[in-house]
Coordinates of C-alpha atoms in Angstrom, one line a residue:
X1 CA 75.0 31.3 47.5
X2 CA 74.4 28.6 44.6
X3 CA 77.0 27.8 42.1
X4 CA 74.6 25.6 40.2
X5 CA 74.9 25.6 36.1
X6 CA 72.1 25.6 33.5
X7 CA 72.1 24.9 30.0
X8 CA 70.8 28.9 29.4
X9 CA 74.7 29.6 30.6
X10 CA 75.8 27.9 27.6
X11 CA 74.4 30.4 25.4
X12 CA 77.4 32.9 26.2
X13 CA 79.9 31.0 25.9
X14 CA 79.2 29.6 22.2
X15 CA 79.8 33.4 20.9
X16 CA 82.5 34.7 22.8
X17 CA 83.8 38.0 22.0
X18 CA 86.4 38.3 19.0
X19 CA 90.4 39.6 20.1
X20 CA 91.2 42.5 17.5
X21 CA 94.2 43.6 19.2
X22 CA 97.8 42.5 18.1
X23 CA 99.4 40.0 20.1
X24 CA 102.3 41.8 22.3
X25 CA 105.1 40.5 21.8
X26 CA 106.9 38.3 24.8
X27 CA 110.2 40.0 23.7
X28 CA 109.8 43.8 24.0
X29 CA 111.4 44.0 27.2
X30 CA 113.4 47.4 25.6
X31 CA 117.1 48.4 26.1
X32 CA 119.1 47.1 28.2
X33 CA 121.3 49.7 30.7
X34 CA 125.0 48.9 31.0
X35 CA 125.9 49.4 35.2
X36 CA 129.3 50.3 36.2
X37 CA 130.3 50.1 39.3
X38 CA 132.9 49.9 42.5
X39 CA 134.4 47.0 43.8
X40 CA 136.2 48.3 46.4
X41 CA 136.1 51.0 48.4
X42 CA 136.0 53.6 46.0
X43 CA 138.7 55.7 43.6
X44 CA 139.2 52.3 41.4
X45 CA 138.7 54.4 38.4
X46 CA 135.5 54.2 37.3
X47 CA 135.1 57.6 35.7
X48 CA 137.6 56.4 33.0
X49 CA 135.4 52.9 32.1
X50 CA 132.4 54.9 31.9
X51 CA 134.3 57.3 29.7
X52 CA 135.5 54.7 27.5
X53 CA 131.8 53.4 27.4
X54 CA 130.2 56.8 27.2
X55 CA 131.8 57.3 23.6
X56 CA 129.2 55.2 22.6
X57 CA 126.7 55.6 24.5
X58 CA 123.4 57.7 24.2
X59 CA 122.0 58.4 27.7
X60 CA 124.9 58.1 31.0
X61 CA 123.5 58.3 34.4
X62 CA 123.9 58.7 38.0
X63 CA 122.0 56.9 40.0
X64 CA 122.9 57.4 43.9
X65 CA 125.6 59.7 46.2
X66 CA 126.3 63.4 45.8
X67 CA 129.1 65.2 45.1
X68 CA 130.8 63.2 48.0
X69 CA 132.0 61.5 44.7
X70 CA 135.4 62.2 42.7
X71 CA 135.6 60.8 39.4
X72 CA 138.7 62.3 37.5
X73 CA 138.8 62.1 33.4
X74 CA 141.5 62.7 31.1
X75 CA 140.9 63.6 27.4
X76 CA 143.1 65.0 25.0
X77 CA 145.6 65.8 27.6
X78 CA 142.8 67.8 29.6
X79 CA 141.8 66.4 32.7
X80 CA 138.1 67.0 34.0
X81 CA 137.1 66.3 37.7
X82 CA 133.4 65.2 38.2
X83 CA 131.7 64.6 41.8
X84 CA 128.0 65.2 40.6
X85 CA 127.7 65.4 36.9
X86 CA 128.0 62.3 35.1
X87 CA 131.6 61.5 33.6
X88 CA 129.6 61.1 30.2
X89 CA 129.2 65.1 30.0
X90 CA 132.1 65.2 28.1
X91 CA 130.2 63.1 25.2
X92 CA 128.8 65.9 23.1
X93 CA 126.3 63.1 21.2
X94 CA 125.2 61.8 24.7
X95 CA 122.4 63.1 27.5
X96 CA 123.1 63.2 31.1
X97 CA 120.9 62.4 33.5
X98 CA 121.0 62.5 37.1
X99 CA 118.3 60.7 38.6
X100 CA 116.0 60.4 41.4
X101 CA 118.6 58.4 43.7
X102 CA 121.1 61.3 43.7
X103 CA 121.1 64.0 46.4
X104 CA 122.0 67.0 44.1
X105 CA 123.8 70.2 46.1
X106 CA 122.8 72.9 43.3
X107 CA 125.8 76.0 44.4
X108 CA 128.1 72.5 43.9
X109 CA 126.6 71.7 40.6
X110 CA 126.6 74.7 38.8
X111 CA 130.0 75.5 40.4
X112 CA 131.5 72.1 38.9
X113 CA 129.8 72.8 35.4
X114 CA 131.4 76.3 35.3
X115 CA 134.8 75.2 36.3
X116 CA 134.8 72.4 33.6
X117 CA 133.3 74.9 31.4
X118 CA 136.5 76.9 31.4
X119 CA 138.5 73.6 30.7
X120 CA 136.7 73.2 27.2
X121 CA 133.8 71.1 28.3
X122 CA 130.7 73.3 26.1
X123 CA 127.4 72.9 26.1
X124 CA 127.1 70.9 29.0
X125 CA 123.9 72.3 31.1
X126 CA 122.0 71.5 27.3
X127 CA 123.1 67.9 27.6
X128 CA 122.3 67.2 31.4
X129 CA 118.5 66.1 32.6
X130 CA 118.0 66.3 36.3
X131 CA 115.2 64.2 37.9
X132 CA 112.2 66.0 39.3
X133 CA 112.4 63.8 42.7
X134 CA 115.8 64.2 43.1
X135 CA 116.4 65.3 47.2
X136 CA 118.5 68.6 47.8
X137 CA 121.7 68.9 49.7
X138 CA 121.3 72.5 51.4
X139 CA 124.3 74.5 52.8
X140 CA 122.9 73.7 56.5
X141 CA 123.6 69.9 55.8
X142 CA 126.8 70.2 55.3
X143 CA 127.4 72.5 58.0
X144 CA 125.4 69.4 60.3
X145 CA 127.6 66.8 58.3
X146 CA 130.9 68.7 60.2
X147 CA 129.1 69.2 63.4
X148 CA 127.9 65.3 64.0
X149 CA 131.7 63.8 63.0
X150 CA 132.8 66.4 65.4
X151 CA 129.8 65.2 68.2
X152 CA 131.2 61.3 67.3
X153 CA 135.0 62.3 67.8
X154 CA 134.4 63.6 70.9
X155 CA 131.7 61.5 72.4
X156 CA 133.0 58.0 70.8
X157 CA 136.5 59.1 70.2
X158 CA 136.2 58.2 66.5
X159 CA 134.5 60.1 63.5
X160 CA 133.1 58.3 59.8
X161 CA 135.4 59.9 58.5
X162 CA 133.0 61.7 55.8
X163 CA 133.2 64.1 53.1
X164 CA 131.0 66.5 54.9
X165 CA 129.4 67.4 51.8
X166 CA 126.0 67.0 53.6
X167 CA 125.3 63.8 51.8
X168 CA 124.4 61.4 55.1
X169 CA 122.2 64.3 56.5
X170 CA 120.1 64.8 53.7
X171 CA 119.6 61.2 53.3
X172 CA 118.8 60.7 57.1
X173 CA 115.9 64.2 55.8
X174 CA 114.7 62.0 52.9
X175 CA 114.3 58.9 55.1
X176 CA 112.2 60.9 57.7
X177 CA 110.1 62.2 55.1
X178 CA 111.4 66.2 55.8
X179 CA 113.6 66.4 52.9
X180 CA 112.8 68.6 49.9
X181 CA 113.0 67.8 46.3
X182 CA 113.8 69.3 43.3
X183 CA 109.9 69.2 41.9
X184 CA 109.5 71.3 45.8
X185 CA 111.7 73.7 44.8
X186 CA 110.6 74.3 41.2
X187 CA 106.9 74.4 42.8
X188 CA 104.8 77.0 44.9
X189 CA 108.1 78.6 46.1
X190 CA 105.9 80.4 49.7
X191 CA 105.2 76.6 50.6
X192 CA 108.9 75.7 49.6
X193 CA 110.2 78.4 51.7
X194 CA 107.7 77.5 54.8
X195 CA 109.5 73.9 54.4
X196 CA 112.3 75.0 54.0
X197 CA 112.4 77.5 57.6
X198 CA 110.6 74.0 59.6
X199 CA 113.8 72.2 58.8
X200 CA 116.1 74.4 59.5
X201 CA 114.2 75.1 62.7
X202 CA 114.3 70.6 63.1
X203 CA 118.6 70.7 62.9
X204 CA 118.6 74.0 65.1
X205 CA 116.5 72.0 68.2
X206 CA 119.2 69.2 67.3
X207 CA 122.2 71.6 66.8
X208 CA 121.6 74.6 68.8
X209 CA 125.1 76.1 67.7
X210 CA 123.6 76.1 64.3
X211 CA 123.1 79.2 62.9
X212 CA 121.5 79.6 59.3
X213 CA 120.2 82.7 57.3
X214 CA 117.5 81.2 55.9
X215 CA 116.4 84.4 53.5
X216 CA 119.5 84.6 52.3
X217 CA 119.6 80.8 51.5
X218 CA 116.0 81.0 50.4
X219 CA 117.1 83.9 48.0
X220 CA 119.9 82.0 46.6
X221 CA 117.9 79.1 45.8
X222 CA 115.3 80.9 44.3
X223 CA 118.0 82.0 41.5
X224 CA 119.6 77.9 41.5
X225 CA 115.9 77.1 40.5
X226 CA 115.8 79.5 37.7
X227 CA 118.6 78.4 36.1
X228 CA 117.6 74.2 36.7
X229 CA 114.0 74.8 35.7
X230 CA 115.1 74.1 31.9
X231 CA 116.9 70.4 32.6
X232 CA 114.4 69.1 34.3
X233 CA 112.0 66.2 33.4
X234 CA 110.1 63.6 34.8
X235 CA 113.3 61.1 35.4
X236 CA 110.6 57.8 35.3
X237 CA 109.0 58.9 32.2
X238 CA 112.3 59.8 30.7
X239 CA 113.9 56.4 31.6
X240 CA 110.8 54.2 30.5
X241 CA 111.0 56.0 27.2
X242 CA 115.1 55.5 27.0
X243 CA 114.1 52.1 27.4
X244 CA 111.5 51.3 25.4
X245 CA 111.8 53.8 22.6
X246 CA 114.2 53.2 20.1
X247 CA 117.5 51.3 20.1
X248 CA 119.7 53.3 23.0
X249 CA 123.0 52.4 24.5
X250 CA 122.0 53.6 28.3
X251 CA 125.0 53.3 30.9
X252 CA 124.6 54.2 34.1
X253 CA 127.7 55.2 36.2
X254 CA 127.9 54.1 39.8
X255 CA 129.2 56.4 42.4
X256 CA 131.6 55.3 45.5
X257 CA 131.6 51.3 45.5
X258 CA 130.5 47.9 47.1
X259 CA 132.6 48.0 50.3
X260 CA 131.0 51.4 51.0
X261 CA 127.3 50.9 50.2
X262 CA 125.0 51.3 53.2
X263 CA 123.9 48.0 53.6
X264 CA 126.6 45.5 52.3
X265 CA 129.7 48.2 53.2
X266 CA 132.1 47.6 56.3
X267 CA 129.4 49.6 58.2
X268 CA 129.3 52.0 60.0
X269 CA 132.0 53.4 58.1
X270 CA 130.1 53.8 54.7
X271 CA 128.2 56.2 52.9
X272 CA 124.8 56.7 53.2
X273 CA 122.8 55.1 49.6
X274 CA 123.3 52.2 47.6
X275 CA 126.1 51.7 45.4
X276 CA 125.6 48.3 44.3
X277 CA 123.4 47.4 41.5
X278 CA 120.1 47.5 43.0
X279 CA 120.8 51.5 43.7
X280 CA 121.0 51.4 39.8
X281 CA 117.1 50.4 39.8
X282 CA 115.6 52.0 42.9
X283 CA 118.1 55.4 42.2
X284 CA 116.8 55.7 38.4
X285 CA 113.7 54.0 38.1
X286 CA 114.8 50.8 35.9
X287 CA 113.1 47.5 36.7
X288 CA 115.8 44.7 37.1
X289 CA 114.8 43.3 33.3
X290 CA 116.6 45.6 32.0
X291 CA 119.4 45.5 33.7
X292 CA 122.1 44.2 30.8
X293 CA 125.5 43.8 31.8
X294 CA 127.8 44.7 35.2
X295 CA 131.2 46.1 35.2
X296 CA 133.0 45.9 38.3
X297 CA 136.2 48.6 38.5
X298 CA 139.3 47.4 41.2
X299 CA 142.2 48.8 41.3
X300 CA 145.3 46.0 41.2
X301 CA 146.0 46.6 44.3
X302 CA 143.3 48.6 47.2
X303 CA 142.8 51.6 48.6
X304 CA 140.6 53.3 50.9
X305 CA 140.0 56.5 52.3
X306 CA 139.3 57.4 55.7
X307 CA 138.5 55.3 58.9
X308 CA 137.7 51.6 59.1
X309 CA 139.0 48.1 58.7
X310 CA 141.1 47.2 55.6
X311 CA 142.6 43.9 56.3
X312 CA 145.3 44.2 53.5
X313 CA 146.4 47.8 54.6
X314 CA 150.3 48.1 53.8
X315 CA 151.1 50.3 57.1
X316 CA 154.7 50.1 55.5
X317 CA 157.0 51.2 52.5
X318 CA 155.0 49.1 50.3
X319 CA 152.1 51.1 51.5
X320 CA 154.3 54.2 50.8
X321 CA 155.0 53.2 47.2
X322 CA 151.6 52.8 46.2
X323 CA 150.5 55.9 47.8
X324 CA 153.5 58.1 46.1
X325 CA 153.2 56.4 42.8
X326 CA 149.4 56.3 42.5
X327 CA 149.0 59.8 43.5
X328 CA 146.7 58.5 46.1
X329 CA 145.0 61.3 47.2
X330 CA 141.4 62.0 47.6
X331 CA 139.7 63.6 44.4
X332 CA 136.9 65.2 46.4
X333 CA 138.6 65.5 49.6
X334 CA 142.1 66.2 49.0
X335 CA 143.2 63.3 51.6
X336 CA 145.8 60.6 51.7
X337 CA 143.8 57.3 51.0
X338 CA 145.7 54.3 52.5
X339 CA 147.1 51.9 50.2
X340 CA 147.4 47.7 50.4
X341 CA 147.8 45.1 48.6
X342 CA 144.5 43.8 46.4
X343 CA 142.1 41.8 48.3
X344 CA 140.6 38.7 46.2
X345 CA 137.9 38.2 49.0
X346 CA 136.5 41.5 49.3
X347 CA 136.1 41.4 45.1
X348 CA 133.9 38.2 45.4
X349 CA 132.0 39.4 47.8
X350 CA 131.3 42.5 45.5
X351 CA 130.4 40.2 42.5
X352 CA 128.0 38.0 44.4
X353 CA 126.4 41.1 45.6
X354 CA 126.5 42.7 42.0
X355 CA 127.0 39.7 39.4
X356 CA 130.0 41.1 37.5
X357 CA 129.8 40.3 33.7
X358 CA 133.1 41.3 33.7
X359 CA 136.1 43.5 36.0
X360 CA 138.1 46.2 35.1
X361 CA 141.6 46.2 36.3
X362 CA 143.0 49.8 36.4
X363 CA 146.5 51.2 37.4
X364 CA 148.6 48.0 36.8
X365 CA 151.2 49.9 36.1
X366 CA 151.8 51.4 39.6
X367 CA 152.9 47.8 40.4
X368 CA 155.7 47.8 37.7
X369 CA 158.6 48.6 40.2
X370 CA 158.1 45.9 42.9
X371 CA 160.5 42.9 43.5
X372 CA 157.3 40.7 44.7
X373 CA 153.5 41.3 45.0
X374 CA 150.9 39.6 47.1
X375 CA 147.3 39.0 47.0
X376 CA 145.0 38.5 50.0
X377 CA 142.7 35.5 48.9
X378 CA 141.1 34.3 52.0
X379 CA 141.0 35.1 55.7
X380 CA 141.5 33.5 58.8
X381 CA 140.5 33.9 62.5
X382 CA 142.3 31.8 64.8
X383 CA 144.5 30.3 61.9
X384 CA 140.9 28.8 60.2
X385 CA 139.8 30.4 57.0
X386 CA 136.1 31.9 57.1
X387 CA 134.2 31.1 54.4
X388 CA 132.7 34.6 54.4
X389 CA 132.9 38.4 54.8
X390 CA 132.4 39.5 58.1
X391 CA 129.4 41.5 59.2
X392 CA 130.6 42.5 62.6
X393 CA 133.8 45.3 62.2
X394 CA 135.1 43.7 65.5
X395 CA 136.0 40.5 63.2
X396 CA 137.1 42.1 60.5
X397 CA 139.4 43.8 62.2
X398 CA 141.1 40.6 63.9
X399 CA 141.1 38.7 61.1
X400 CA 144.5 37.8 59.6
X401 CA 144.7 37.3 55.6
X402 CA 146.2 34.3 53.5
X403 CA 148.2 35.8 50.6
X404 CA 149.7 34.4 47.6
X405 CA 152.9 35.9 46.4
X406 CA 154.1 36.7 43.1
X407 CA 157.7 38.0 41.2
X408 CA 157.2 41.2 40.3
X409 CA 157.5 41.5 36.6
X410 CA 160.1 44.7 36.9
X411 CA 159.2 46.5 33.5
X412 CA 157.1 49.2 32.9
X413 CA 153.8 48.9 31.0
X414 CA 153.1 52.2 31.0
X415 CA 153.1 51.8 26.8
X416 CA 151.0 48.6 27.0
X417 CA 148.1 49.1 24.3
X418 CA 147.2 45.1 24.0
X419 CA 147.3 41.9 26.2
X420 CA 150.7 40.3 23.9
X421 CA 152.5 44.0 24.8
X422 CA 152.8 42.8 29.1
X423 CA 155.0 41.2 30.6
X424 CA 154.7 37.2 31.0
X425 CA 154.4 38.1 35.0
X426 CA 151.5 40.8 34.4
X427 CA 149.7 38.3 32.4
X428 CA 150.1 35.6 35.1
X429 CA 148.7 38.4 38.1
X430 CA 145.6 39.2 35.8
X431 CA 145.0 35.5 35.1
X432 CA 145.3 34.2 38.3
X433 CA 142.7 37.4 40.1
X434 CA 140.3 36.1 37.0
X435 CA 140.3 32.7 37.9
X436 CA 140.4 33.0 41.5
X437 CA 136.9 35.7 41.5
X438 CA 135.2 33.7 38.0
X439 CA 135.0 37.0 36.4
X440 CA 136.6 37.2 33.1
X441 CA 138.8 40.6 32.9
X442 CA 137.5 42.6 30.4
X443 CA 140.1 46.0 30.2
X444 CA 143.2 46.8 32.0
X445 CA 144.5 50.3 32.8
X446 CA 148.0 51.5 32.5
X447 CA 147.7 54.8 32.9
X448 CA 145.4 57.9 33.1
X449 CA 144.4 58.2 30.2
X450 CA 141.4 56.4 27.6
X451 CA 144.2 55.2 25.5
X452 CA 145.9 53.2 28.5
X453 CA 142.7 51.1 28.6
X454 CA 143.5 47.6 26.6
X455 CA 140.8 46.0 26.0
X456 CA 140.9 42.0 26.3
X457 CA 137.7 40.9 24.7

């Protein structure tokens, strides 16, 4: 092969061809989507950030979970529970969407959407866009769901400890490629069906106790896609114009929280998607450009529900107190969540997961009867700190926490509306958690509802 030049090559480059298009510019990246997620282990009150947020906003999302989630909103005195519908519903100027990343359980839906319904929430199913690739939760999963924590309890003598809303079992269908999808269902509905019956038929050689009538599911479904048909839309074309159409406030509500996220979470005890802030792109579509600011939610002290290690678990009256006066209990599952005092290591290992521009710091008040409070801020194994979180749950669960201790301010803040209005003491809580994570604090909640959000900045 010769590379060799002559002058008669010259000739084409002396006229080269004229540009007549506009320079793009290097700026038109488009919108960027506001993320806000868990720090914790779930239930820190993130369906009242995003509602705060989503009275502004044009588009709220979900991008990841089922209705294994429990967000609870109060307006106006009403209070609305969500678990699959984005908290942002309740915005009549806003869209909802529910994107690809979500595993959508349609009897649960349309069952949430008619109970808020008779609550005062209108109009809702014309305000809500459901992603065409969007996997299904079918009855069957979460029948499997009860059947494999019972299998665990018996074989290992210890379950998950899951919602058994079907949520890790259609996850484990979508990651072996036998899952069905919303665009499936809304398809040729014979060649649904025949899908359908072959994985039913896959759980029955797995679960033989299973039993499942799959005509009258297939009947059922047939009438869920009826009635979705008309909210749903391409959720990557949707997003891309969001994003690059005109000016948009996007947020995008995370759904259960750091600690709990499949791959970063105190696993096995988890749930089964990603809800840090890559979940946000891969569960909606958005490249990380466009990713704008993170909100972390934590409670001021922790909770968590279920089985598996919690190193600042109050197995005491303190534990007690916070249970009884945070009405800890479950919003999707109805169960006691155990209760300790806030944990300043697992919240930095959430933010260099998620890059926090800034926290939330809900239910302060719950703290306002206690003579002292502590803070887990590092922990130790045989009396040296580790720099780290652990991987392994045999660590975690040996490890022995440093605290710092603080007076209790003994007043109530329940009427706090700005920063001046707490107590010297709260003030010095909610500096030192700032300083010791390096993430500014950005609101602080004092009660249930949007009015007992002050804002700091």
């Amino acid at each position: 092969m010769s590379f060799s030049w002559s002058p008669k090559d010259n000739k084409s480059c002396n006229n080269p061809p004229v540009a007549t298009g506009l320079k793009r510019s290097r700026n038109d990246t488009g919108n960027k989507v506001t993320v806000v997620l868990g720090a914790q282990w779930g239930d820190e009150g993130k369906g009242k950030v995003v509602d705060l947020l989503a009275t502004e906003a044009d588009l709220v999302c979900r991008c990841q979970g089922g209705n294994n989630a429990g967000h609870t909103v109060v307006v106006e005195g009403k209070e609305y529970d969500f678990h699959l519908l984005p908290s942002g519903i309740i915005n009549s100027k806003s869209i909802s969407l529910i994107g690809n990343g979500v595993v959508i359980h349609l009897p649960g839906l349309f069952e949430e959407g008619d109970k808020n319904e008779k609550k005062g929430l209108k109009g809702w199913d014309k305000r809500l866009i459901v992603s065409d690739r969007a996997h299904l939760v079918f009855d069957f999963h979460q029948v499997v769901d009860g059947l494999q924590e019972t299998q665990r309890q018996a074989q290992e003598g210890i379950n998950i400890g899951t919602t058994k809303k079907g949520i890790g079992p259609t996850y484990s269908s979508k990651a072996s490629r036998t899952g069905l999808r919303v665009c499936d269902l809304l398809g040729d509905f014979k060649d649904f069906s025949a899908r359908f019956k072959n994985l039913v038929k896959q759980y029955q050689s797995m679960y033989p106790t299973l039993t499942v009538d799959a005509e009258d599911q297939l009947k059922k479904l047939k009438e869920y896609a009826e009635r979705l048909r008309p909210m749903v839309r391409d959720g990557v074309y949707y997003m891309y114009e969001a994003i690059h159409g005109s000016q948009k406030k996007i947020l995008v509500e995370g759904a259960n929280a750091a600690l709990l996220d499949i791959d970063f979470g105190t696993y096995p005890f988890v749930t089964s998607s990603n809800c840090t802030v890559g979940g946000a792109c891969t569960g909606l579509g958005i490249p990380p450009l466009n990713i704008g600011d993170v909100f972390g939610v934590s409670k001021a002290y922790t909770t968590r529900v279920g089985i598996g290690a919690f190193p600042t678990e109050q197995v005491n009256a303190v534990g007690e107190l916070l249970q009884t006066r945070g009405h800890e209990i479950g919003v999707t599952t109805g169960r006691k969540r155990r209760c300790g005092w806030l944990d300043l290591v697992i919240l930095k290992y959430a933010h260099m997961i998620n890059g926090f521009s800034a926290i939330a710091l809900t239910k302060l008040d719950i703290l306002d009867v206690l003579d002292e409070i502590k803070v887990g801020v590092a922990y130790k194994i045989n009396g040296k700190r580790i720099p780290h979180f652990p991987a392994n749950l045999e660590v975690l669960q040996k490890v022995e926490v440093e605290y710092e201790t603080f007076p209790g301010w003994k007043s109530d803040t329940a009427a706090a509306r700005k920063w001046n209005d707490l107590p010297p003491k709260a003030q010095n809580y909610i500096r030192f958690i700032e300083n010791h994570i390096g993430v500014p604090i950005k609101w602080v909640g004092v009660g249930k509802s949007r009015e007992c959000m002050i804002q700091m900045f």
